[in-house]
CSV table of C-alpha atoms and ligand atoms in Angstrom, one decimal:
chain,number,residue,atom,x,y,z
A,1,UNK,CA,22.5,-20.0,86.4
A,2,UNK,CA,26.2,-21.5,85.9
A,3,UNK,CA,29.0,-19.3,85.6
A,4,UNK,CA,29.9,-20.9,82.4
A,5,UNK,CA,26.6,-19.5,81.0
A,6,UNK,CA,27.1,-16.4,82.0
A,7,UNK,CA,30.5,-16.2,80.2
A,8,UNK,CA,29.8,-17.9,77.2
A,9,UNK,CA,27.6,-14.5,75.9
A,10,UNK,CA,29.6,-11.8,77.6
A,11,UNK,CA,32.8,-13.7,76.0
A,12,UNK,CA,31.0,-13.6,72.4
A,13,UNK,CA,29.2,-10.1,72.9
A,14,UNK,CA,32.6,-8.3,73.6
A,15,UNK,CA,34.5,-10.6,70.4
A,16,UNK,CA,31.8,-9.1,68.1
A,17,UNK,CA,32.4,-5.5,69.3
A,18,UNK,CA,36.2,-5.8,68.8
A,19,UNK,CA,35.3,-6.8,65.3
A,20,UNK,CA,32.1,-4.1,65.0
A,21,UNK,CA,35.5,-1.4,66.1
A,22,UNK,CA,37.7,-2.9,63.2
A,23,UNK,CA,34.9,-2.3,60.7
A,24,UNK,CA,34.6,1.0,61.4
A,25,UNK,CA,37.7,1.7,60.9
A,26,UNK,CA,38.1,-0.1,57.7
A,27,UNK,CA,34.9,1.5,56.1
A,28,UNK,CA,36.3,4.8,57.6
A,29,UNK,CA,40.0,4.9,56.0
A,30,UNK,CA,38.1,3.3,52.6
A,31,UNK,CA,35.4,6.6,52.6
A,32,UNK,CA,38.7,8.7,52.9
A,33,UNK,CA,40.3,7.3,49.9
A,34,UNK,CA,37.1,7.3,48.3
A,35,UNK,CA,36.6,11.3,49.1
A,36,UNK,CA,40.4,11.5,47.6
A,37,UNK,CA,39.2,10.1,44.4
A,38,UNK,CA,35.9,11.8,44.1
A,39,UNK,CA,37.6,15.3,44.6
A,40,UNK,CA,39.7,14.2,41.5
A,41,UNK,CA,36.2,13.2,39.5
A,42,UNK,CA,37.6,9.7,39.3
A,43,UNK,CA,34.2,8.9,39.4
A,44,UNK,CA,34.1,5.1,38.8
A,45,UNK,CA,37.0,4.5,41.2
A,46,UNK,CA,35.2,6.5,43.6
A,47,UNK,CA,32.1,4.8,43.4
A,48,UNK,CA,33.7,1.7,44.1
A,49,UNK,CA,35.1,2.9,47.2
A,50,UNK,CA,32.3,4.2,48.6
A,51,UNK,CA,30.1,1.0,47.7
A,52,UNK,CA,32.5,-1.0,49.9
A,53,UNK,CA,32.7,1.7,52.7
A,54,UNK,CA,28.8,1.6,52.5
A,55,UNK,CA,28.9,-2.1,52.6
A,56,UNK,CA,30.7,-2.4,55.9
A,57,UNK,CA,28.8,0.9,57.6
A,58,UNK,CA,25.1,-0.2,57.0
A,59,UNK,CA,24.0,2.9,58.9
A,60,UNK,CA,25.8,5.7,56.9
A,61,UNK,CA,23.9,8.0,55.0
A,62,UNK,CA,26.9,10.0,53.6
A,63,UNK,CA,28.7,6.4,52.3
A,64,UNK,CA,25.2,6.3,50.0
A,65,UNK,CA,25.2,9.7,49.0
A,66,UNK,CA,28.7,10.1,47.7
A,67,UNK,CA,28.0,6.4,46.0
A,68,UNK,CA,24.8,7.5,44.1
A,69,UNK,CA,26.5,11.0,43.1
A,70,UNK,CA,29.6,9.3,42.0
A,71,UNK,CA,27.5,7.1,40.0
A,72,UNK,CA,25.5,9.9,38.5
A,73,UNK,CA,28.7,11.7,37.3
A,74,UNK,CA,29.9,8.5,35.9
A,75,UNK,CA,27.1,8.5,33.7
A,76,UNK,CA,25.3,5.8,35.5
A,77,UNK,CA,22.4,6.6,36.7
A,78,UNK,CA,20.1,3.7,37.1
A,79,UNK,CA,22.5,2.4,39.6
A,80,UNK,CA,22.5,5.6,41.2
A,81,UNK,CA,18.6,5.5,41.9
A,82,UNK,CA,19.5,2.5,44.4
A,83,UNK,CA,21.9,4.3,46.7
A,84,UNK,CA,20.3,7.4,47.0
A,85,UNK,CA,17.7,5.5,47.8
A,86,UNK,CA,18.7,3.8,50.7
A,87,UNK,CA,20.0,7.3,51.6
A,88,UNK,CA,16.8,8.8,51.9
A,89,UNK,CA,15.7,5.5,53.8
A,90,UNK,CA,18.2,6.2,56.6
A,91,UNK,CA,17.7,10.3,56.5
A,92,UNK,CA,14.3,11.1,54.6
A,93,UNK,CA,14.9,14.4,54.7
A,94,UNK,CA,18.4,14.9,53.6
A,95,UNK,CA,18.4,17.4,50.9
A,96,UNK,CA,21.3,16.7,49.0
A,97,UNK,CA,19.8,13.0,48.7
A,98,UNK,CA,17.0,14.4,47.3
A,99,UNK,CA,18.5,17.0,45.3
A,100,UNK,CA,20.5,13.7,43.6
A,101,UNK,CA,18.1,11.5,43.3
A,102,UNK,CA,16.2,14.2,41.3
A,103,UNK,CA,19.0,14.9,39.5
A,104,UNK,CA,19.5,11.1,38.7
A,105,UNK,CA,15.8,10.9,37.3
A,106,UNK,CA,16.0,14.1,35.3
A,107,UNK,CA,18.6,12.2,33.4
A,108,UNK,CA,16.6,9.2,32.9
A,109,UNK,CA,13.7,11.1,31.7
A,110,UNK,CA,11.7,10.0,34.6
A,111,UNK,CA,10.5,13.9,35.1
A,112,UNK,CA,7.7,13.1,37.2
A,113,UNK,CA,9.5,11.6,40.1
A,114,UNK,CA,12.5,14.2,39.5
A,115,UNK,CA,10.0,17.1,40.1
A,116,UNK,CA,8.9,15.5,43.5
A,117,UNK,CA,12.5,15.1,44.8
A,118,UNK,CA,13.6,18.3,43.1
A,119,UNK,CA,10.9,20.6,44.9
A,120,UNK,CA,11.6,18.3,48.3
A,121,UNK,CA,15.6,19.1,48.0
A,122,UNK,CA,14.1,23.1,47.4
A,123,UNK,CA,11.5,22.9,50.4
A,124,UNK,CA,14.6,22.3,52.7
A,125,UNK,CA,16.4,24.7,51.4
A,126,UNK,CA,18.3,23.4,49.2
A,127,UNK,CA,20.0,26.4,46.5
A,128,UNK,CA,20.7,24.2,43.4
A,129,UNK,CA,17.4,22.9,43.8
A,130,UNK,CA,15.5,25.8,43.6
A,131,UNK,CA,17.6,26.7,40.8
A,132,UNK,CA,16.7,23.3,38.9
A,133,UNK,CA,13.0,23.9,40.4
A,134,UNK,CA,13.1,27.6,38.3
A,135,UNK,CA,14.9,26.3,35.3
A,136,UNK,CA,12.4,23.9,34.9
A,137,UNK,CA,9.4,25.8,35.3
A,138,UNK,CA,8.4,24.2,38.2
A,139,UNK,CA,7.2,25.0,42.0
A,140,UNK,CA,5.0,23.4,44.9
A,141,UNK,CA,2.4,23.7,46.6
A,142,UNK,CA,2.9,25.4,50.2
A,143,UNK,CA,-0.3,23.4,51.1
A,144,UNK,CA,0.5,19.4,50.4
A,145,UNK,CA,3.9,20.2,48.9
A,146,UNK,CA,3.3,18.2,45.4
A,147,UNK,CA,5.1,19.8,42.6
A,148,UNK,CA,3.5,22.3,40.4
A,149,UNK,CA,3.9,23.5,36.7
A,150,UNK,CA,4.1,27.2,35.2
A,151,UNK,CA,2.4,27.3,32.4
A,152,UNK,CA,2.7,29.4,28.9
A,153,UNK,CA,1.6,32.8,29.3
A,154,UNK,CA,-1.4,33.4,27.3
A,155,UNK,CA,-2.0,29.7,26.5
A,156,UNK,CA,-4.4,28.9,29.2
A,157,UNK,CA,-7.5,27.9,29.2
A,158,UNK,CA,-9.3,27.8,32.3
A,159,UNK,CA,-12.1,25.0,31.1
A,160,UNK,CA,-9.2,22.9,30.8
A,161,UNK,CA,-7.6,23.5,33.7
A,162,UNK,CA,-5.0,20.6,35.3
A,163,UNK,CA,-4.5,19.2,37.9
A,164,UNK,CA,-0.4,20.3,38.1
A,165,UNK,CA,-1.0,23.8,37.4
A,166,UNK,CA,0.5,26.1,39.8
A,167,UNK,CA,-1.7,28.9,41.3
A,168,UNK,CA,0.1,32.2,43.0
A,169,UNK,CA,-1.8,35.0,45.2
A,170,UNK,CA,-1.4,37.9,43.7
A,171,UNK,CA,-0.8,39.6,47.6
A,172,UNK,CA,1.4,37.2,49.7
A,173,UNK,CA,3.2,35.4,46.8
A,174,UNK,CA,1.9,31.5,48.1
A,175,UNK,CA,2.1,29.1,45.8
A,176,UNK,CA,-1.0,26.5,45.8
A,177,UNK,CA,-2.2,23.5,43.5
A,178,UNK,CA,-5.6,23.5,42.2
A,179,UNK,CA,-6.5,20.3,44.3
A,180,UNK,CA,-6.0,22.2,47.2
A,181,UNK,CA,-7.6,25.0,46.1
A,182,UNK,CA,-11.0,23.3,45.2
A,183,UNK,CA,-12.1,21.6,48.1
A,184,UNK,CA,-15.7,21.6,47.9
A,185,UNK,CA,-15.9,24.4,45.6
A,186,UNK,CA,-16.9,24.2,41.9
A,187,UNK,CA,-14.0,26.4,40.9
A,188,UNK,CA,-10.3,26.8,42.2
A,189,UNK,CA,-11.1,30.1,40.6
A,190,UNK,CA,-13.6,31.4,42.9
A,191,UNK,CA,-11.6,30.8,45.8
A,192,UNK,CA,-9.7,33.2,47.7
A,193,UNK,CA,-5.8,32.5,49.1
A,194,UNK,CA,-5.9,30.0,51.7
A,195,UNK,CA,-3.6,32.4,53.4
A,196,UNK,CA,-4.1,35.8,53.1
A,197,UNK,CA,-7.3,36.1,51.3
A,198,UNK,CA,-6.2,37.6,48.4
A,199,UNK,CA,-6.7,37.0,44.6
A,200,UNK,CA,-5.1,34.0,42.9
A,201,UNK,CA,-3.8,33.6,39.5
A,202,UNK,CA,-2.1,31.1,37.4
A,203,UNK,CA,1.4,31.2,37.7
A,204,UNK,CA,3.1,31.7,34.2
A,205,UNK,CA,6.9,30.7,32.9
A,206,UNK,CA,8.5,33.7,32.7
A,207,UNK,CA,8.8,35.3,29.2
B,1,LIG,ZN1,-1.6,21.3,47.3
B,2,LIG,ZN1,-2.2,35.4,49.9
């Protein structure tokens, strides 16, 4: 091998990491002044900010959270989903990611994919999700984690029983969904808590 080839990517490789630094630095002192503005709910401005930030740091996680919240304050929500996103790409299980992002749905209506994020952002111990998760009448299943659903006390009908419906043990408290209740048995009602053995019962909004 010729010295010349030898210097030709050593010369590059240490050019690109100059440049890789300077970057950095950019999309740092950008976040900053994006932080500035989002602690003064310039929302809009702030979102802009970050978008560049995240545009120059394609690993930051925190660049594409503070871009889909700032979004969702500003009302715009749709473009929030794509952020917050990406977020959740880079750190699946970042609560406050999914705690937005469910937030962002709720707003949109889309209540089904809110609940899973919501009861995610709760699982991790997030505290305005399980407040959300409460507020909404909502839980999950300590089993497969999908999101479950309180129903009306003194509404239910167990021949009609669905699919979402939240079951509690009357001992230990779990929370179970009826899928994972059933297995092979004919009646999610006939079985006994998966942890403790104890009775079950259909988990009611409270009054
Ligand atoms: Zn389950
Ligand atoms: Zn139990």
């Amino acid at each position: 091998m010729s010295r010349s080839s030898k210097e030709v990517p050593v010369g590059s490789f240490s050019r690109k990491s100059r440049d890789n630094r300077s970057d950095v630095e950019q999309s740092r002192a950008t976040y900053q002044r994006a932080l500035a503005l989002f602690d003064q709910k310039r929302w809009s401005e702030a979102a802009d900010g970050f978008a560049e930030a995240a545009g120059a740091d394609p690993g930051s996680s925190s660049c594409r959270l503070f871009l889909g919240v700032s979004l969702t304050n500003a009302g715009r929500w749709e473009e929030a989903l794509e952020p917050l996103r990406a977020c959740l790409d880079l750190r699946p299980e970042y609560s406050e990611a999914h705690n937005a992002l469910g937030m962002a749905l709720g707003k949109l209506g889309r209540f089904a994919d809110a609940d899973e994020h919501i009861v995610h952002a709760a699982r991790l111990g997030h505290p305005q999700a399980a407040t959300t998760m409460r507020r909404r009448g909502i839980d999950y299943c300590r089993e497969c984690h999908r999101p479950v659903h309180r129903t009306e006390p003194g509404t239910f009908d167990v021949n009609v029983i669905s699919p979402k419906v939240g079951v509690q043990c009357t001992a230990c408290d779990e929370v179970f969904c009826v899928p994972c209740l059933l297995g092979d048995a004919d009646s999610a009602f006939n079985v006994p808590c998966l942890r403790c053995g104890g009775e079950l019962t259909v988990m009611e909004l409270d009054r």
